[in-house]
Amino acid sequence: MKIAMVGAGYVGLVSGACFADFGHTVVCIDTASEKITALKEGRIPIYEPGLDALVAENVRQKRLAFTTNLTEAVAGADAVFIAVGTPSRRGDGFADLSYVYAAAREIAEALTGYAVVVTKSTVPVGTGDEVERILREARPDLDVGVASNPEFLREGAAIGDFKRPDRIVIGAEDARAAAVMQEVYRPLYLNAAPILFTGRRTAELTKYAANAFLATKITFINEIADLCEQVGANVQEVARGIGLDNRIGAKFLHAGPGYGGSCFPKDTLALVKTAQDYGTPVRIVETVVAVNDQRKRAMARKVIAACGGSVRGKRVALLGLTFKPNTDDMRDAPSLSIIAGLQDAGARIVAYDPEGMEQARPLLQGVTYAQDAYACAEGADALVIVTEWNAFRALDLVRLKGLMAAPVLVDLRNVYSYSKAEEEGFIYAGIGTMMKIL
């Protein structure tokens, strides 16, 4: 099939490359000419494991191409995916759909025959209806289908998620559009990947409901972690104890500094706003949003407490800046709030991240960047693990202690055990575990 992917960002690029790898002919379109130039030259603008090789192979096979010319790319396409950004709108937090609607208007003018226009972007309920209205208003004679096909990609594991999905959700209002979408995903259907056909509005809400539920699990275990610290329990063992219940499951029960990234903060807020607009507030999700925002800043206070109540004039080293490992995404990363809190308390910050430092530089002021974990720790009064990169899982603790001015280890991802850190002479503060104070 011929597929046009409008938007060559994270979702569009990963989806386009994977569709091409299925054997479809895919053109990714983006208005950012520098991004398209980079992609044509083989430079991938985002970090995602395996994506560079996947893109290169499918470009070589002439199944994947990049352009800024939407008209040429959309002409003759069987399916046109809208994969543009839907950031939180400044002021009210609702999803900004201006890019989606602008894409729909351009697509309407470019279509030359029947095609299915598919919203791949995460959009509030009813967006597909508005996309269809825009298409038909622009071209009343247009023969077109409109579908919703939300993405469920985890940054750092996106290619595997696309090729071996838990499920594929397709929202379509007519059999013809559903048939086209089934053909698009036929390579996965043959591998027995579950495909759920629903109405468009159901598909749109499914995406938000999934992310809100996962964000709730994260926030729940974080609050249990705080309780564990007060009563002398271990949150990791609590999480294992409840996660072995098949009704609950073990995933997303890892206590930490709060969720971040491009999806959970934006999508939970958008769901809250949508529910308020329809007069059916989602109180649990509202609380999740509030608790998570407060938690990130609270992690700075945890570091300050571990340092004896003050970090003024002290050098604090942070390992990990991105919101999770295996990505360079800094959007709503807990590190941003943690660093702001520590700087407000007078700390001097040095940081190291394997992939995220270039993306962090424009977002952070007064931070020194190190070339590796050990250089970051040198002369530090406290070392804080913020992101659980594999490179931080087997550090030489003896060497670290020898480099540091004070042996304070604040482990916000519970990478190390209390007993191991104490054995090496560290004053250790984890999440949901015991903590010794200077």
Coordinates of C-alpha atoms in Angstrom, one line a residue:
M1 CA 0.0 0.0 0.0
K2 CA 1.0 3.6 -0.4
I3 CA 1.1 5.5 2.9
A4 CA 1.6 9.1 3.7
M5 CA 2.7 10.0 7.2
V6 CA 2.1 13.7 8.0
G7 CA 4.6 14.5 10.7
A8 CA 8.1 13.1 11.0
G9 CA 8.5 13.4 14.8
Y10 CA 8.7 10.5 17.2
V11 CA 5.4 8.8 16.4
G12 CA 5.5 9.6 12.7
L13 CA 9.1 8.5 12.1
V14 CA 8.8 5.3 14.1
S15 CA 5.5 4.4 12.6
G16 CA 6.6 5.3 9.1
A17 CA 9.8 3.2 9.3
C18 CA 7.9 0.2 10.7
F19 CA 5.2 0.4 8.0
A20 CA 7.9 0.5 5.4
D21 CA 9.5 -2.5 7.0
F22 CA 6.2 -4.3 6.5
G23 CA 6.6 -3.8 2.8
H24 CA 4.4 -0.7 2.3
T25 CA 5.7 2.4 0.4
V26 CA 5.8 5.2 2.9
V27 CA 6.6 8.9 2.6
C28 CA 7.1 11.0 5.8
I29 CA 6.2 14.6 5.5
D30 CA 7.3 17.5 7.8
T31 CA 7.2 21.2 7.5
A32 CA 10.6 21.4 9.3
S33 CA 13.0 21.5 6.3
E34 CA 16.1 21.0 8.5
K35 CA 14.6 17.8 9.9
I36 CA 13.8 16.4 6.4
T37 CA 17.3 17.3 5.2
A38 CA 18.8 15.5 8.1
L39 CA 16.7 12.4 7.5
K40 CA 17.6 12.4 3.8
E41 CA 21.3 12.5 4.9
G42 CA 20.7 9.5 7.2
R43 CA 20.8 11.6 10.5
I44 CA 18.0 10.7 12.9
P45 CA 16.8 13.7 14.9
I46 CA 15.7 11.6 17.9
Y47 CA 17.4 8.9 19.9
E48 CA 15.5 5.6 19.8
P49 CA 17.4 2.2 19.9
G50 CA 17.4 0.6 16.5
L51 CA 15.7 3.3 14.6
D52 CA 18.7 4.5 12.7
A53 CA 19.3 1.1 11.2
L54 CA 15.6 0.5 10.4
V55 CA 15.3 3.9 8.6
A56 CA 18.6 3.3 6.7
E57 CA 17.5 -0.1 5.5
N58 CA 14.1 0.9 4.3
V59 CA 15.5 4.0 2.6
R60 CA 18.0 1.7 0.8
Q61 CA 15.1 -0.5 -0.3
K62 CA 13.3 2.6 -1.6
R63 CA 10.3 1.9 0.6
L64 CA 10.8 4.9 2.8
A65 CA 11.3 8.6 1.7
F66 CA 11.1 12.0 3.3
T67 CA 9.7 15.3 1.9
T68 CA 8.3 18.7 2.8
N69 CA 5.9 18.5 -0.1
L70 CA 2.6 17.3 1.3
T71 CA 0.7 17.6 -2.0
E72 CA 3.0 15.1 -3.9
A73 CA 3.2 12.7 -1.0
V74 CA -0.6 12.5 -0.4
A75 CA -1.6 12.2 -4.0
G76 CA -2.5 8.6 -4.7
A77 CA -2.1 7.4 -1.1
D78 CA -4.3 4.6 0.3
A79 CA -3.9 5.9 3.8
V80 CA -2.8 9.3 5.1
F81 CA -1.8 9.3 8.8
I82 CA -1.8 12.5 10.8
A83 CA 1.1 12.2 13.3
V84 CA 1.7 15.8 14.3
G85 CA 2.1 17.2 17.8
T86 CA -0.8 17.8 20.2
P87 CA 1.0 19.7 23.0
S88 CA -0.9 21.0 26.0
R89 CA -2.4 24.4 25.1
R90 CA -1.0 27.3 27.1
G91 CA -3.5 28.7 29.5
D92 CA -6.0 25.8 29.9
G93 CA -4.0 22.6 29.5
F94 CA -6.3 21.3 26.8
A95 CA -4.7 19.5 23.8
D96 CA -3.7 22.0 21.1
L97 CA -5.3 20.6 17.9
S98 CA -4.3 23.4 15.6
Y99 CA -1.6 21.2 13.9
V100 CA -4.1 18.4 13.4
Y101 CA -6.7 20.6 11.8
A102 CA -4.2 22.4 9.6
A103 CA -2.9 19.0 8.4
A104 CA -6.5 18.0 7.6
R105 CA -7.1 21.1 5.5
E106 CA -3.9 20.5 3.5
I107 CA -4.7 16.8 3.0
A108 CA -8.2 17.6 1.7
E109 CA -6.7 19.7 -1.1
A110 CA -4.1 17.1 -2.0
L111 CA -6.2 13.9 -2.1
T112 CA -6.7 12.5 -5.7
G113 CA -8.8 9.5 -4.9
Y114 CA -10.3 7.5 -2.1
A115 CA -8.1 7.3 0.9
V116 CA -8.5 6.9 4.7
V117 CA -7.3 9.8 6.8
V118 CA -6.1 8.4 10.1
T119 CA -5.4 10.3 13.3
K120 CA -2.3 8.7 14.8
S121 CA -1.7 11.7 17.1
T122 CA -3.1 11.5 20.6
V123 CA -6.3 13.5 20.3
P124 CA -9.4 14.2 22.5
V125 CA -12.7 12.5 21.9
G126 CA -14.5 14.0 18.9
T127 CA -11.4 15.1 17.0
G128 CA -12.0 12.5 14.3
D129 CA -15.5 14.0 13.8
E130 CA -14.0 17.5 13.4
V131 CA -11.3 16.2 11.0
E132 CA -14.1 14.6 8.8
R133 CA -16.0 17.9 8.9
I134 CA -12.9 19.8 7.8
L135 CA -12.3 17.4 4.9
R136 CA -15.8 17.5 3.6
E137 CA -16.1 21.3 4.0
A138 CA -13.0 21.8 2.0
R139 CA -13.9 19.3 -0.7
P140 CA -17.7 18.4 -0.6
D141 CA -17.2 15.9 -3.4
L142 CA -14.3 14.1 -1.6
D143 CA -14.5 10.3 -1.4
V144 CA -12.7 9.8 1.9
G145 CA -12.8 7.7 5.1
V146 CA -11.7 8.9 8.5
A147 CA -10.3 6.6 11.2
S148 CA -8.6 6.8 14.6
N149 CA -5.5 4.6 15.2
P150 CA -3.9 5.7 18.5
E151 CA -0.3 4.7 19.1
F152 CA 0.8 2.8 22.2
L153 CA 4.6 3.2 21.8
R154 CA 7.0 3.3 24.7
E155 CA 10.0 5.5 24.2
G156 CA 13.1 3.3 24.2
A157 CA 11.1 0.3 23.1
A158 CA 9.0 1.8 20.3
I159 CA 10.0 -0.5 17.4
G160 CA 9.3 -3.7 19.4
D161 CA 6.0 -2.2 20.6
F162 CA 5.0 -1.4 17.0
K163 CA 6.0 -4.8 15.6
R164 CA 4.8 -6.9 18.5
P165 CA 1.9 -4.9 20.0
D166 CA -0.3 -5.9 22.9
R167 CA -3.2 -4.7 20.7
I168 CA -4.0 -2.5 17.7
V169 CA -7.0 -0.2 18.2
I170 CA -8.8 1.1 15.1
G171 CA -11.8 3.4 15.3
A172 CA -13.8 3.6 12.1
E173 CA -17.4 4.4 11.3
D174 CA -17.7 2.6 8.0
A175 CA -16.7 -0.9 6.6
R176 CA -14.6 0.5 3.7
A177 CA -12.3 2.5 6.0
A178 CA -12.0 -0.5 8.4
A179 CA -11.0 -2.7 5.4
V180 CA -8.3 -0.4 4.4
M181 CA -6.9 -0.2 7.9
Q182 CA -7.0 -4.0 8.2
E183 CA -4.9 -4.2 5.0
V184 CA -2.4 -1.7 6.4
Y185 CA -1.9 -3.9 9.5
R186 CA -2.3 -7.2 7.7
P187 CA 1.4 -8.2 8.3
L188 CA 0.7 -8.0 12.0
Y189 CA -2.7 -9.7 11.7
L190 CA -1.0 -12.7 10.3
N191 CA 1.1 -12.9 13.4
A192 CA -2.1 -12.9 15.5
A193 CA -1.6 -9.4 16.9
P194 CA -5.0 -8.5 18.4
I195 CA -6.9 -5.9 16.4
L196 CA -9.8 -4.2 18.1
F197 CA -12.2 -2.4 15.8
T198 CA -14.3 0.2 17.5
G199 CA -16.1 3.5 16.8
R200 CA -13.8 6.5 16.4
R201 CA -14.7 8.1 19.7
T202 CA -14.1 4.9 21.6
A203 CA -10.6 4.6 20.0
E204 CA -9.8 8.2 20.9
L205 CA -10.8 7.7 24.5
T206 CA -9.1 4.3 24.8
K207 CA -5.7 6.0 24.4
Y208 CA -6.3 8.5 27.1
A209 CA -7.8 6.0 29.4
A210 CA -4.8 3.7 29.0
N211 CA -2.3 6.4 29.8
A212 CA -4.3 7.7 32.7
F213 CA -4.6 4.2 34.2
L214 CA -0.8 3.7 33.9
A215 CA -0.1 7.1 35.4
T216 CA -2.4 6.2 38.3
K217 CA -0.5 3.0 39.0
I218 CA 2.8 5.0 39.1
T219 CA 1.4 7.6 41.4
F220 CA -0.2 5.0 43.6
I221 CA 3.0 3.2 44.2
N222 CA 4.9 6.5 44.8
E223 CA 2.4 7.4 47.6
I224 CA 2.8 3.9 49.1
A225 CA 6.6 4.5 48.9
D226 CA 6.2 7.6 51.1
L227 CA 4.2 5.6 53.6
C228 CA 6.8 2.8 53.6
E229 CA 9.5 5.3 54.6
Q230 CA 7.4 6.4 57.6
V231 CA 6.4 2.9 58.8
G232 CA 9.6 1.1 58.1
A233 CA 8.4 -1.1 55.2
N234 CA 10.1 -1.7 51.8
V235 CA 8.2 -0.5 48.8
Q236 CA 9.9 -2.8 46.4
E237 CA 8.7 -5.8 48.4
V238 CA 5.3 -4.3 48.7
A239 CA 5.2 -3.8 44.9
R240 CA 6.2 -7.4 44.4
G241 CA 3.6 -8.6 46.9
I242 CA 0.8 -6.8 45.1
G243 CA 2.1 -7.2 41.6
L244 CA 2.0 -11.0 41.8
D245 CA -1.8 -10.7 41.9
N246 CA -2.7 -11.1 38.3
R247 CA -5.6 -8.6 38.7
I248 CA -3.0 -6.0 39.5
G249 CA 0.2 -7.0 37.6
A250 CA 3.8 -6.0 38.3
K251 CA 4.3 -3.4 35.5
F252 CA 4.3 0.3 36.4
L253 CA 4.8 -0.4 40.1
H254 CA 8.3 0.9 40.3
A255 CA 8.5 3.8 42.8
G256 CA 10.4 6.8 41.7
P257 CA 10.5 10.6 41.3
G258 CA 7.3 10.8 39.3
Y259 CA 6.3 10.3 35.7
G260 CA 7.3 12.6 32.9
G261 CA 7.8 12.4 29.1
S262 CA 5.7 13.4 26.1
C263 CA 2.6 11.4 26.9
F264 CA 1.5 11.0 30.5
P265 CA 1.7 14.6 31.7
K266 CA 0.0 15.9 28.6
D267 CA -2.6 13.2 28.2
T268 CA -3.7 13.0 31.8
L269 CA -4.2 16.8 31.7
A270 CA -6.1 16.6 28.4
L271 CA -8.4 13.9 29.8
V272 CA -9.1 16.0 32.9
K273 CA -10.1 19.0 30.7
T274 CA -12.2 16.9 28.4
A275 CA -14.1 15.3 31.3
Q276 CA -14.7 18.8 32.8
D277 CA -16.0 20.0 29.4
Y278 CA -18.6 17.2 29.4
G279 CA -19.6 17.7 33.0
T280 CA -18.2 14.3 34.2
P281 CA -15.0 15.2 36.1
V282 CA -12.5 12.4 36.6
R283 CA -11.5 13.0 40.2
I284 CA -9.0 10.2 40.4
V285 CA -7.0 11.5 37.4
E286 CA -7.2 15.1 38.7
T287 CA -5.5 13.9 41.9
V288 CA -2.9 11.9 40.0
V289 CA -1.9 15.0 38.1
A290 CA -1.7 17.1 41.2
V291 CA 0.3 14.5 43.2
N292 CA 2.7 13.9 40.4
D293 CA 3.5 17.6 40.0
Q294 CA 4.1 17.9 43.7
R295 CA 6.3 14.8 43.9
K296 CA 9.0 16.0 41.4
R297 CA 9.7 19.1 43.6
A298 CA 9.5 16.9 46.7
M299 CA 12.5 14.9 45.4
A300 CA 14.7 18.0 45.8
R301 CA 13.7 18.2 49.4
K302 CA 14.6 14.5 49.8
V303 CA 18.1 15.3 48.5
I304 CA 18.4 18.3 50.9
A305 CA 17.3 16.1 53.8
A306 CA 19.9 13.5 52.9
C307 CA 22.6 16.2 53.0
G308 CA 21.7 17.2 56.6
G309 CA 19.1 19.8 55.8
S310 CA 21.1 22.2 53.6
V311 CA 22.7 22.1 50.2
R312 CA 23.7 25.8 50.1
G313 CA 27.1 26.0 48.5
K314 CA 27.3 22.3 48.0
R315 CA 28.0 20.4 44.8
V316 CA 25.2 18.0 43.9
A317 CA 25.8 15.5 41.1
L318 CA 22.9 14.2 39.1
L319 CA 23.1 11.0 37.0
G320 CA 20.4 11.0 34.4
L321 CA 18.4 13.8 33.0
T322 CA 15.9 12.3 30.6
F323 CA 12.5 11.2 31.9
K324 CA 13.4 7.5 31.3
P325 CA 16.3 5.6 29.9
N326 CA 16.9 4.8 26.2
T327 CA 15.6 8.1 25.0
D328 CA 16.8 11.7 24.7
D329 CA 13.4 13.1 25.6
M330 CA 13.5 15.9 28.3
R331 CA 9.8 16.8 28.1
D332 CA 8.4 17.1 31.7
A333 CA 11.4 15.1 33.0
P334 CA 11.6 15.0 36.8
S335 CA 15.2 16.2 36.6
L336 CA 13.9 19.7 35.6
S337 CA 12.0 20.2 38.8
I338 CA 14.6 18.5 41.0
I339 CA 17.4 20.8 39.6
A340 CA 15.2 23.9 40.0
G341 CA 14.5 22.9 43.6
L342 CA 18.1 22.3 44.4
Q343 CA 19.3 25.5 42.8
D344 CA 16.7 27.5 44.7
A345 CA 18.2 26.0 47.8
G346 CA 21.7 27.2 46.8
A347 CA 23.2 24.0 45.4
R348 CA 25.7 23.9 42.5
I349 CA 24.6 21.3 40.0
V350 CA 26.7 19.0 37.8
A351 CA 25.0 16.4 35.6
Y352 CA 25.6 13.6 33.2
D353 CA 23.2 11.7 30.9
P354 CA 24.2 9.3 28.2
E355 CA 21.9 10.8 25.6
G356 CA 20.0 13.8 26.9
M357 CA 22.5 16.5 27.7
E358 CA 22.2 18.4 24.4
Q359 CA 18.4 18.5 24.8
A360 CA 18.8 19.5 28.4
R361 CA 21.1 22.5 27.8
P362 CA 18.4 24.9 26.5
L363 CA 16.1 24.0 29.4
L364 CA 18.5 24.4 32.3
Q365 CA 20.6 27.3 33.5
G366 CA 23.7 27.2 35.6
V367 CA 24.3 23.4 35.2
T368 CA 27.8 22.0 34.5
Y369 CA 27.8 18.9 32.3
A370 CA 30.3 16.0 32.9
Q371 CA 31.7 13.5 30.4
D372 CA 30.8 10.4 32.4
A373 CA 29.4 9.2 35.7
Y374 CA 32.7 9.3 37.5
A375 CA 33.6 12.8 36.3
C376 CA 30.2 13.9 37.5
A377 CA 30.7 12.5 41.0
E378 CA 34.1 14.1 41.4
G379 CA 34.1 16.5 44.4
A380 CA 30.4 16.1 44.9
D381 CA 28.7 16.4 48.3
A382 CA 25.9 14.2 47.1
L383 CA 25.2 11.9 44.1
V384 CA 21.6 11.6 42.9
I385 CA 20.5 8.8 40.5
V386 CA 17.5 10.3 38.7
T387 CA 17.2 8.1 35.6
E388 CA 17.9 4.3 35.6
W389 CA 20.2 4.1 32.6
N390 CA 21.9 0.7 32.4
A391 CA 25.2 2.5 32.6
F392 CA 24.4 3.4 36.1
R393 CA 23.4 0.0 37.3
A394 CA 26.9 -1.4 38.0
L395 CA 29.0 1.6 39.0
D396 CA 32.2 1.1 41.1
L397 CA 30.9 2.4 44.4
V398 CA 34.4 2.3 46.0
R399 CA 35.7 4.5 43.2
L400 CA 32.7 6.8 43.4
K401 CA 33.2 7.3 47.2
G402 CA 36.8 8.0 46.7
L403 CA 36.0 10.8 44.2
M404 CA 33.3 12.4 46.2
A405 CA 33.6 15.1 48.9
A406 CA 30.9 13.4 51.0
P407 CA 29.5 9.9 50.6
V408 CA 25.9 10.7 50.2
L409 CA 24.0 8.6 47.6
V410 CA 20.3 9.5 46.9
D411 CA 18.9 6.8 44.7
L412 CA 15.6 7.9 43.3
R413 CA 15.2 4.7 41.2
N414 CA 16.3 2.2 43.8
V415 CA 19.0 0.9 41.5
Y416 CA 21.2 0.0 44.5
S417 CA 20.2 -1.7 47.8
Y418 CA 20.4 0.0 51.1
S419 CA 22.6 -2.8 52.4
K420 CA 25.1 -2.6 49.5
A421 CA 25.4 1.1 49.7
E422 CA 25.9 1.1 53.4
E423 CA 28.5 -1.7 53.1
E424 CA 30.5 0.6 50.8
G425 CA 30.3 3.4 53.4
F426 CA 27.6 5.5 51.8
I427 CA 24.9 7.5 53.5
Y428 CA 22.0 6.1 51.4
A429 CA 18.5 7.4 50.6
G430 CA 16.3 5.4 48.4
I431 CA 12.6 5.6 47.6
G432 CA 10.3 3.8 50.0
T433 CA 13.2 2.4 52.0
M434 CA 15.2 3.3 55.1
M435 CA 17.3 6.4 55.1
K436 CA 20.2 7.6 57.2
I437 CA 20.7 11.4 57.7
L438 CA 24.0 13.1 58.1

